[in-house]
Amino acid sequence: MENRLIITKYSDQYYPPSPTSFTLFWRRFIPFQLIRFFVLNWKIIRIVVKGHT
Amino acid sequence: MAKIVVLGAGVAGHTAASYLQRNLGKEHQITVVSPSVNYQWIPSNIWVGVGRMMADDIKFDLRPLYKKWKIEFLQAKAINFYPEGDAILQEGYVEVEYTSSEKSGVRQKIPYDFLINATGPKLNFAATEGLLPGTGNIASVCTFSHATEAWQLLQEKIKKMEQGEKQVFVIGTGNPTATCQGAAFEYILNVDFEIKRRGLDALADVIWITNEYELGDFGMGGAFIKKGGFVTNTKLFAESYFVERNITWIKRAGVKKIDEHKIYYENLEGEYLEQKYDFAMLIPGFSGHGFKAYDKRGSDISEQLFAANGLMKVDADYTPKPFEEWSINDWPQTYQNPSFPNIFAPGIAFAPPHSISKPMKSKNGTPIFATAPRTGMPSGVMGKVTAENIIAWIKTGNPQMVHKASMGKMGAACIVSAGYGMTKGTAATMTVSPVVPDWDRFPDWGRDINFTMGEPGLAGHWLKWAMHYMFLYKAKGKPFWWLIPE
């Protein structure tokens, strides 16, 4: 049983974007996520290294 | 021989102690004072709070490690600071009170040449009437024991839903000026994930309550990120995350009181409103520990060491100024106390010069806004630079603070878990660089847009999971621990 949110028009919940099934697929697609894993690691390491002297 | 006393064995304190012992060797004495014998990896508390990890998975006993490292460990808490000593002891010392069962309540003077105050925040539950985790339907994930209790309470609510009873889950901030929205944000997403995993979402109303002006503020004034061909704000990012999950939200809310069934809050419009709940996890306000400081004649000099909120004054610019004039130069770089240069306060223990988010007041004059976060990665970096400066001072005899780490220059990464699982899990990898926006250097977006991001996906869960084991490995001082960055 799924609880579908009934969004009231002009409420805060009415405006934000909601991901499409295509977007959700890429968020879970393991080969793509493996690549992102290494990219994110590299970005985080760079932030840490340049953050202090 | 130099005597270095570290108060606190959390991320900042334990990191500082680790680097001190590695670089100073046995000829100097390092003492760590902490009321608990455990080191805990706090970012994983949220997984304890939803039953995906046990408390023992996220903590370990520090005593064997400190024994191996020849670090003296005292299970005690700091009470009073005597930076000039007193009539009897002519050197700076800190008065501590033991918390171990065998010496509970016994006080002792601990002299030092260098003092690192890394005591973190006091979880000020008392600042919000009725906000007591473990009582009624109120939970917390601020400590591993709180998180364990949160999981027990959550299981009760899950059972009720399995019996067909509808439940309202309210998660967020429990004080008008609370910080650490990120932890609550993670917890609400994980609670929602666990409810949906059990197919109980039709029986759950999941509500976010926050003191943020807009969602995605996180006490950092929000951030701009690249997304879908646009540069957008984390407001949209956070709201999208909630809309995707059918989570509703209450923003600009300063929680004043909580009873067994209702949360009472004031909003920026000055309205006094109520929210019914069956399960609440609300982050308390943070404050200093109420330490006192005295000079050698016994006069109270607490104002020299501590700001009004009880946190320690460091090399920040505390001159009151309007939001429009705030600068990254207000933020400290070495965490050194200006009155007593041999005292340092890395991590949450230092008093920030001001918030990062714009201070807001309700029409009734109640401050309602998110205060500045200093947890996790920034705390570790501050602990490390503090240790490096003390090491350099001892080795050269020269008190120049070469190592610096300002929140206006350092970045931070926060992996926002939104569900546990190696194939079904997800998390948003959020990075900001720097933590405090630098509008002079980055006039368009306040931060380096190439290294400020928010990316949801399975990779984020792998990252958070890997960081859990990696940082516990580092904290345990396993081989080559120092190669792992903060």
Coordinates of C-alpha atoms in Angstrom, one line a residue:
Chain A
M1 CA 0.0 0.0 0.0
E2 CA 1.7 3.2 -1.1
N3 CA 1.1 6.5 0.5
R4 CA 0.8 9.0 -2.3
L5 CA 1.2 12.6 -1.1
I6 CA -1.6 14.8 -2.1
I7 CA 0.2 18.1 -2.8
T8 CA -1.9 21.2 -2.2
K9 CA -1.5 23.7 -5.0
Y10 CA 0.6 26.7 -4.1
S11 CA 2.0 24.9 -1.0
D12 CA 5.8 24.6 -0.4
Q13 CA 5.6 21.0 -1.6
Y14 CA 4.0 22.1 -4.9
Y15 CA 7.2 23.6 -6.4
P16 CA 10.3 21.5 -6.0
P17 CA 11.4 19.2 -8.9
S18 CA 10.8 15.5 -8.5
P19 CA 13.2 13.0 -10.1
T20 CA 12.0 11.1 -13.2
S21 CA 12.4 7.3 -13.4
F22 CA 15.3 7.9 -15.7
T23 CA 17.1 9.9 -13.0
L24 CA 16.3 7.3 -10.4
F25 CA 17.7 4.6 -12.6
W26 CA 21.1 6.3 -12.9
R27 CA 21.2 6.8 -9.2
R28 CA 21.1 3.1 -8.7
F29 CA 22.9 1.8 -11.9
I30 CA 25.9 0.1 -10.4
P31 CA 28.5 0.6 -13.3
F32 CA 27.7 4.4 -13.4
Q33 CA 27.7 4.6 -9.6
L34 CA 31.1 2.9 -9.5
I35 CA 32.5 5.7 -11.7
R36 CA 30.8 8.3 -9.5
F37 CA 32.3 6.7 -6.4
F38 CA 35.8 7.3 -7.7
V39 CA 35.0 10.8 -8.9
L40 CA 33.4 11.8 -5.6
N41 CA 36.4 10.3 -3.7
W42 CA 38.8 12.4 -5.7
K43 CA 36.8 15.6 -5.1
I44 CA 36.6 15.0 -1.4
I45 CA 40.4 14.3 -1.1
R46 CA 41.2 17.4 -3.0
I47 CA 39.0 19.5 -0.7
V48 CA 40.7 18.0 2.4
V49 CA 44.2 18.5 1.1
K50 CA 43.7 22.1 0.0
G51 CA 41.7 23.0 3.1
H52 CA 44.6 23.5 5.6
T53 CA 48.2 24.5 5.5
Chain B
M1 CA 59.6 17.6 28.9
A2 CA 56.4 19.3 27.9
K3 CA 53.0 18.3 29.5
I4 CA 50.1 18.5 27.1
V5 CA 46.6 17.9 28.4
V6 CA 43.8 17.2 25.9
L7 CA 40.3 17.6 27.2
G8 CA 37.9 15.4 25.3
A9 CA 38.4 12.3 23.1
G10 CA 36.0 13.0 20.3
V11 CA 37.0 13.8 16.7
A12 CA 39.1 16.9 17.5
G13 CA 40.6 15.7 20.8
H14 CA 41.5 12.2 19.7
T15 CA 42.9 13.4 16.4
A16 CA 45.1 16.0 18.3
A17 CA 46.3 13.3 20.8
S18 CA 47.1 10.9 17.9
Y19 CA 49.3 13.3 16.1
L20 CA 50.9 14.6 19.3
Q21 CA 52.0 11.1 20.3
R22 CA 53.2 10.2 16.8
N23 CA 55.4 13.3 16.5
L24 CA 56.5 14.0 20.0
G25 CA 57.6 10.6 21.3
K26 CA 57.9 9.4 24.8
E27 CA 60.0 12.3 26.2
H28 CA 56.8 14.4 26.4
Q29 CA 53.8 13.7 28.5
I30 CA 50.4 13.6 26.9
T31 CA 47.3 13.3 29.0
V32 CA 43.8 12.8 27.7
V33 CA 40.8 13.6 29.9
S34 CA 37.4 12.3 28.9
P35 CA 34.3 11.4 30.8
S36 CA 33.8 8.4 28.6
V37 CA 36.3 5.6 27.9
N38 CA 34.9 5.2 24.4
Y39 CA 35.7 6.8 21.1
Q40 CA 32.5 6.9 19.0
W41 CA 32.2 7.6 15.3
I42 CA 29.2 9.9 15.6
P43 CA 28.2 10.1 11.8
S44 CA 27.2 6.4 12.1
N45 CA 24.8 7.1 15.0
I46 CA 22.0 7.4 12.5
W47 CA 22.5 3.8 11.5
V48 CA 22.3 2.7 15.1
G49 CA 19.1 4.7 15.4
V50 CA 17.4 2.6 12.6
G51 CA 18.9 -0.7 13.7
R52 CA 21.3 -1.1 10.9
M53 CA 24.3 -1.1 13.2
M54 CA 24.8 -1.8 16.9
A55 CA 26.5 0.6 19.3
D56 CA 29.5 -1.6 19.5
D57 CA 30.0 -1.2 15.7
I58 CA 30.6 2.5 16.0
K59 CA 32.7 2.8 19.2
F60 CA 35.7 1.3 20.9
D61 CA 37.5 1.5 24.2
L62 CA 40.3 4.0 24.1
R63 CA 42.3 2.8 27.1
P64 CA 44.2 -0.1 25.4
L65 CA 45.2 2.2 22.5
Y66 CA 46.4 5.0 24.8
K67 CA 48.3 2.5 26.9
K68 CA 50.1 1.3 23.8
W69 CA 50.8 4.9 22.8
K70 CA 52.0 5.8 26.3
I71 CA 49.2 8.4 26.6
E72 CA 47.9 8.9 30.1
F73 CA 44.1 8.5 30.1
L74 CA 41.9 9.9 32.9
Q75 CA 38.2 9.1 32.9
A76 CA 37.1 12.5 34.2
K77 CA 35.5 15.8 33.2
A78 CA 37.0 19.2 33.3
I79 CA 35.5 21.6 35.9
N80 CA 37.6 24.7 36.4
F81 CA 40.5 26.3 34.5
Y82 CA 43.4 27.9 36.4
P83 CA 45.6 29.1 33.5
E84 CA 48.0 31.0 35.8
G85 CA 47.9 28.4 38.6
D86 CA 47.0 29.4 42.1
A87 CA 48.7 30.2 45.4
I88 CA 49.9 26.6 45.9
L89 CA 50.4 25.3 42.3
Q90 CA 52.5 27.9 40.4
E91 CA 51.7 26.6 36.9
G92 CA 48.6 26.5 34.7
Y93 CA 46.3 23.6 35.6
V94 CA 42.8 22.3 35.0
E95 CA 40.7 20.9 37.7
V96 CA 39.0 17.7 36.8
E97 CA 36.4 15.5 38.4
Y98 CA 36.6 11.7 37.9
T99 CA 33.6 10.0 36.3
S100 CA 34.9 6.4 36.6
S101 CA 33.0 4.2 39.1
E102 CA 36.0 3.7 41.3
K103 CA 36.9 7.4 41.7
S104 CA 33.6 9.0 40.9
G105 CA 33.4 12.6 42.3
V106 CA 37.1 12.8 43.2
R107 CA 38.7 16.1 42.0
Q108 CA 42.3 16.5 40.9
K109 CA 44.5 19.3 39.6
I110 CA 46.1 18.5 36.2
P111 CA 49.0 20.8 35.4
Y112 CA 49.9 21.5 31.8
D113 CA 52.3 23.4 29.5
F114 CA 49.8 23.2 26.7
L115 CA 46.0 22.6 27.0
I116 CA 43.7 21.5 24.2
N117 CA 40.1 22.1 25.1
A118 CA 38.2 19.7 22.7
T119 CA 35.3 19.1 24.9
G120 CA 32.7 19.6 22.2
P121 CA 29.3 20.9 22.9
K122 CA 27.0 20.4 25.9
L123 CA 23.8 18.8 24.5
N124 CA 21.5 21.4 26.0
F125 CA 18.3 19.4 26.2
A126 CA 17.2 21.5 29.2
A127 CA 16.9 24.6 27.0
T128 CA 13.7 23.2 25.5
E129 CA 11.0 22.3 27.9
G130 CA 10.2 18.6 27.9
L131 CA 13.0 17.6 25.4
L132 CA 14.4 14.7 27.3
P133 CA 15.5 11.7 25.1
G134 CA 14.4 8.4 26.4
T135 CA 11.2 9.8 28.0
G136 CA 7.8 9.3 26.4
N137 CA 8.0 9.4 22.6
I138 CA 11.2 11.5 22.4
A139 CA 14.4 10.2 20.9
S140 CA 17.9 11.5 20.1
V141 CA 20.7 10.3 17.9
C142 CA 23.4 12.6 19.4
T143 CA 25.2 9.7 21.2
F144 CA 25.4 6.0 20.6
S145 CA 23.3 5.3 23.8
H146 CA 20.7 7.8 22.6
A147 CA 20.7 6.2 19.2
T148 CA 20.2 2.7 20.7
E149 CA 17.2 4.0 22.6
A150 CA 15.9 5.7 19.5
W151 CA 16.0 2.3 17.7
Q152 CA 14.0 0.7 20.5
L153 CA 11.4 3.4 20.3
L154 CA 11.2 3.3 16.6
Q155 CA 10.6 -0.5 16.7
E156 CA 7.6 0.1 19.0
K157 CA 6.2 2.5 16.5
I158 CA 6.9 0.1 13.6
K159 CA 5.0 -2.6 15.5
K160 CA 2.0 -0.3 16.0
M161 CA 2.0 0.4 12.3
E162 CA 2.2 -3.3 11.6
Q163 CA -1.0 -3.6 13.7
G164 CA -2.7 -1.0 11.5
E165 CA -2.2 2.1 13.7
K166 CA -1.2 5.3 12.0
Q167 CA 1.9 7.1 13.4
V168 CA 3.3 10.6 13.0
F169 CA 7.1 10.9 12.9
V170 CA 8.5 14.4 13.5
I171 CA 12.2 14.8 13.1
G172 CA 14.4 18.0 12.9
T173 CA 15.6 20.7 15.3
G174 CA 14.4 21.0 18.9
N175 CA 15.6 24.5 19.7
P176 CA 15.1 27.8 17.9
T177 CA 18.9 28.2 17.4
A178 CA 19.9 24.5 17.1
T179 CA 22.6 23.4 14.7
C180 CA 23.5 20.0 13.2
Q181 CA 20.5 19.9 10.8
G182 CA 22.5 17.4 8.7
A183 CA 22.3 14.6 11.3
A184 CA 18.5 15.1 11.7
F185 CA 18.2 15.3 7.9
E186 CA 20.0 11.9 7.6
Y187 CA 17.9 10.4 10.3
I188 CA 14.5 11.4 8.8
L189 CA 15.6 10.0 5.4
N190 CA 16.7 6.7 7.1
V191 CA 13.5 6.4 9.2
D192 CA 11.5 7.0 6.0
F193 CA 13.6 4.4 4.1
E194 CA 13.0 1.8 6.9
I195 CA 9.3 2.5 6.9
K196 CA 9.0 2.1 3.2
R197 CA 11.2 -1.0 3.2
R198 CA 8.6 -2.6 5.4
G199 CA 5.7 -1.4 3.2
L200 CA 4.3 0.7 6.0
D201 CA 4.4 4.1 4.3
A202 CA 0.6 4.4 4.1
L203 CA 0.5 4.4 7.9
A204 CA 3.2 6.9 8.4
D205 CA 3.2 10.7 8.2
V206 CA 6.9 11.8 8.2
I207 CA 7.4 15.5 8.9
W208 CA 10.6 17.6 9.0
I209 CA 10.6 20.5 11.4
T210 CA 13.4 23.0 11.2
N211 CA 14.7 26.4 12.4
E212 CA 16.2 26.9 8.9
Y213 CA 14.8 29.9 6.9
E214 CA 14.7 27.6 3.9
L215 CA 15.4 23.9 3.6
G216 CA 19.0 23.0 2.7
D217 CA 20.4 25.9 4.8
F218 CA 22.1 23.4 7.1
G219 CA 23.5 26.3 9.2
M220 CA 25.8 27.3 6.3
G221 CA 23.5 29.7 4.6
G222 CA 22.8 27.0 2.1
A223 CA 25.0 26.5 -0.9
F224 CA 24.9 26.7 -4.7
I225 CA 25.5 23.6 -6.7
K226 CA 25.5 22.6 -10.3
K227 CA 22.4 20.4 -11.1
G228 CA 20.7 19.5 -14.4
G229 CA 22.4 22.2 -16.4
F230 CA 21.7 24.9 -13.8
V231 CA 23.4 26.4 -10.8
T232 CA 20.8 25.9 -8.2
N233 CA 20.5 26.3 -4.4
T234 CA 20.5 23.4 -1.8
K235 CA 17.0 24.6 -0.9
L236 CA 15.8 23.0 -4.1
F237 CA 18.0 20.0 -3.6
A238 CA 16.6 19.3 0.0
E239 CA 13.0 20.0 -1.0
S240 CA 13.3 17.7 -4.0
Y241 CA 14.6 15.0 -1.7
F242 CA 11.6 15.3 0.5
V243 CA 9.0 15.6 -2.3
E244 CA 10.4 12.4 -3.8
R245 CA 9.8 10.6 -0.5
N246 CA 6.5 12.2 0.4
I247 CA 8.0 13.9 3.4
T248 CA 6.3 17.2 4.4
W249 CA 8.1 20.0 6.2
I250 CA 7.7 22.9 8.7
K251 CA 10.4 25.5 8.3
R252 CA 11.3 28.7 10.2
A253 CA 10.1 27.0 13.4
G254 CA 11.7 27.4 16.8
V255 CA 10.6 24.5 19.1
K256 CA 9.9 25.8 22.6
K257 CA 8.3 22.9 24.3
I258 CA 7.4 19.3 23.8
D259 CA 5.0 17.1 25.8
E260 CA 4.0 13.4 25.3
H261 CA 1.9 14.1 22.2
K262 CA 2.6 17.6 20.9
I263 CA 5.4 19.8 19.8
Y264 CA 4.9 23.5 20.5
Y265 CA 6.8 26.0 18.3
E266 CA 6.9 29.6 17.3
N267 CA 7.6 30.6 13.7
L268 CA 9.2 33.7 12.2
E269 CA 5.7 35.2 11.7
G270 CA 5.4 35.2 15.5
E271 CA 2.6 32.5 15.5
Y272 CA 2.5 29.9 18.3
L273 CA 1.6 26.6 16.7
E274 CA 1.4 22.9 17.6
Q275 CA 2.3 19.7 15.9
K276 CA 1.0 16.3 17.0
Y277 CA 3.5 13.5 17.0
D278 CA 4.0 9.8 18.0
F279 CA 7.7 9.7 17.5
A280 CA 10.0 12.7 17.7
M281 CA 13.8 13.0 17.2
L282 CA 14.8 16.6 17.7
I283 CA 18.4 17.9 17.9
P284 CA 18.9 20.0 21.0
G285 CA 20.7 23.3 21.2
F286 CA 24.4 23.3 21.8
S287 CA 26.2 25.3 24.5
G288 CA 29.5 25.3 26.4
H289 CA 29.9 23.1 29.5
G290 CA 29.7 25.9 32.0
F291 CA 33.4 25.9 32.8
K292 CA 34.8 28.5 35.1
A293 CA 38.3 30.1 34.9
Y294 CA 40.2 31.7 37.8
D295 CA 43.4 33.7 38.0
K296 CA 46.2 32.9 40.5
R297 CA 44.4 35.1 43.2
G298 CA 41.2 33.2 42.7
S299 CA 39.3 35.9 40.8
D300 CA 36.9 34.8 38.2
I301 CA 38.4 35.4 34.7
S302 CA 35.9 33.2 32.8
E303 CA 35.1 36.1 30.4
Q304 CA 38.7 36.0 29.2
L305 CA 38.5 32.4 28.3
F306 CA 34.8 31.9 27.4
A307 CA 32.2 33.6 25.3
A308 CA 28.7 34.2 26.6
N309 CA 27.5 30.8 25.3
G310 CA 30.2 29.1 27.3
L311 CA 32.3 28.1 24.3
M312 CA 36.0 29.0 24.4
K313 CA 37.3 32.3 22.8
V314 CA 40.0 31.7 20.2
D315 CA 41.7 33.8 17.5
A316 CA 38.4 34.9 15.9
D317 CA 37.2 38.5 15.5
Y318 CA 34.3 38.7 18.0
T319 CA 33.6 42.4 17.2
P320 CA 29.8 42.6 16.8
K321 CA 28.9 43.6 13.2
P322 CA 25.9 43.4 10.9
F323 CA 25.4 40.3 8.7
E324 CA 26.4 42.4 5.6
E325 CA 29.9 43.0 7.0
W326 CA 30.7 39.4 8.0
S327 CA 33.8 38.1 6.4
I328 CA 35.8 34.9 6.3
N329 CA 38.5 36.9 8.2
D330 CA 36.3 36.8 11.3
W331 CA 36.8 33.1 11.5
P332 CA 39.7 31.6 13.6
Q333 CA 42.7 29.9 11.9
T334 CA 44.7 28.4 14.8
Y335 CA 42.1 28.0 17.6
Q336 CA 44.5 29.7 20.1
N337 CA 43.0 31.6 23.0
P338 CA 44.1 35.3 22.8
S339 CA 44.7 35.7 26.5
F340 CA 46.5 32.4 27.1
P341 CA 48.5 31.4 24.0
N342 CA 49.1 27.9 25.4
I343 CA 45.4 27.1 25.4
F344 CA 43.6 25.9 22.2
A345 CA 40.0 25.0 21.4
P346 CA 39.5 23.0 18.2
G347 CA 36.2 21.5 17.1
I348 CA 32.8 22.5 18.5
A349 CA 34.5 23.8 21.7
F350 CA 35.5 27.1 20.1
A351 CA 33.1 30.0 20.1
P352 CA 32.3 31.0 16.5
P353 CA 32.5 34.7 15.8
H354 CA 28.9 34.6 14.6
S355 CA 26.6 32.2 12.7
I356 CA 27.1 31.5 9.0
S357 CA 23.3 31.7 8.2
K358 CA 21.7 35.1 8.5
P359 CA 20.3 35.6 12.1
M360 CA 16.5 35.9 12.0
K361 CA 14.1 37.0 14.7
S362 CA 10.4 36.3 15.0
K363 CA 7.9 39.1 15.3
N364 CA 8.0 38.5 19.0
G365 CA 11.8 38.9 19.0
T366 CA 12.7 35.2 19.4
P367 CA 15.9 34.3 17.5
I368 CA 15.0 31.5 15.1
F369 CA 17.9 30.4 12.8
A370 CA 20.4 27.7 12.3
T371 CA 23.7 28.2 14.0
A372 CA 27.1 27.2 12.5
P373 CA 28.0 23.6 12.2
R374 CA 31.6 22.6 13.1
T375 CA 31.4 18.8 13.3
G376 CA 33.1 15.9 11.5
M377 CA 35.7 16.8 8.9
P378 CA 36.3 20.4 10.1
S379 CA 36.8 19.2 13.7
G380 CA 39.3 16.6 12.6
V381 CA 41.3 19.2 10.6
M382 CA 41.2 21.7 13.5
G383 CA 42.5 19.0 15.9
K384 CA 45.3 18.1 13.5
V385 CA 46.5 21.7 13.0
T386 CA 46.3 22.4 16.7
A387 CA 48.6 19.4 17.3
E388 CA 51.0 20.4 14.5
N389 CA 51.3 23.9 16.0
I390 CA 52.0 22.6 19.5
I391 CA 54.5 20.1 18.1
A392 CA 56.3 22.9 16.2
W393 CA 56.3 25.1 19.2
I394 CA 57.8 22.4 21.4
K395 CA 60.4 21.3 18.9
T396 CA 61.6 24.8 17.9
G397 CA 60.8 26.8 21.0
N398 CA 59.2 29.3 18.7
P399 CA 55.5 29.9 19.3
Q400 CA 54.7 30.9 15.7
M401 CA 51.5 29.3 14.4
V402 CA 52.5 28.1 11.0
H403 CA 49.6 25.6 10.5
K404 CA 46.2 27.1 9.8
A405 CA 42.8 25.9 9.1
S406 CA 40.1 28.5 8.8
M407 CA 36.5 27.5 8.1
G408 CA 36.6 30.3 5.5
K409 CA 39.2 28.3 3.6
M410 CA 38.7 24.7 4.4
G411 CA 36.1 22.6 2.7
A412 CA 33.9 19.9 4.2
A413 CA 32.2 16.8 2.9
C414 CA 29.0 15.4 4.4
I415 CA 27.6 12.2 3.2
V416 CA 23.9 12.4 3.9
S417 CA 22.7 8.8 4.2
A418 CA 19.2 8.2 2.9
G419 CA 19.0 4.5 3.3
Y420 CA 21.3 1.6 4.2
G421 CA 22.1 -1.1 1.6
M422 CA 24.9 -2.0 -0.8
T423 CA 22.5 -2.2 -3.8
K424 CA 19.4 -0.5 -2.5
G425 CA 20.9 2.1 -0.3
T426 CA 21.4 5.7 -1.2
A427 CA 23.1 8.9 0.1
A428 CA 23.6 12.4 -1.0
T429 CA 27.3 13.3 -1.2
M430 CA 27.5 17.0 -0.2
T431 CA 30.6 19.0 -0.3
V432 CA 31.2 22.7 0.3
S433 CA 34.4 24.6 -0.4
P434 CA 34.8 26.6 1.7
V435 CA 32.5 26.0 4.7
V436 CA 32.0 29.7 5.3
P437 CA 31.1 31.4 2.0
D438 CA 33.8 33.7 0.7
W439 CA 32.0 36.3 -1.4
D440 CA 35.2 38.2 -2.1
R441 CA 37.0 35.2 -3.7
F442 CA 33.9 33.7 -5.2
P443 CA 31.6 36.7 -6.0
D444 CA 29.0 34.7 -8.0
W445 CA 28.2 31.8 -5.7
G446 CA 30.2 32.3 -2.5
R447 CA 32.0 29.1 -2.9
D448 CA 34.1 27.1 -5.5
I449 CA 31.2 25.9 -7.7
N450 CA 33.4 23.0 -9.0
F451 CA 33.9 21.6 -5.5
T452 CA 30.6 22.4 -3.9
M453 CA 28.1 19.8 -4.9
G454 CA 25.2 17.6 -3.8
E455 CA 24.9 14.3 -5.6
P456 CA 22.4 11.6 -4.6
G457 CA 23.0 8.0 -5.5
L458 CA 24.2 4.6 -4.5
A459 CA 27.8 5.7 -4.6
G460 CA 27.1 8.0 -1.7
H461 CA 26.1 5.1 0.4
W462 CA 29.3 3.2 -0.5
L463 CA 31.3 6.3 0.4
K464 CA 29.6 6.7 3.8
W465 CA 30.0 3.0 4.5
A466 CA 33.7 3.1 3.5
M467 CA 34.3 6.2 5.6
H468 CA 32.8 4.4 8.6
Y469 CA 35.4 1.7 8.5
M470 CA 38.2 3.9 7.3
F471 CA 37.8 6.5 10.1
L472 CA 37.4 3.9 12.8
Y473 CA 40.6 2.2 11.4
K474 CA 42.4 5.6 11.7
A475 CA 41.0 6.3 15.1
K476 CA 42.2 2.8 16.3
G477 CA 45.7 3.7 15.3
K478 CA 46.1 0.8 13.0
P479 CA 49.1 0.6 10.7
F480 CA 49.6 3.7 8.5
W481 CA 46.6 5.4 10.1
W482 CA 48.2 8.8 9.5
L483 CA 47.9 8.3 5.7
I484 CA 44.2 8.6 6.0
P485 CA 43.2 12.3 5.7
E486 CA 40.8 13.9 8.2

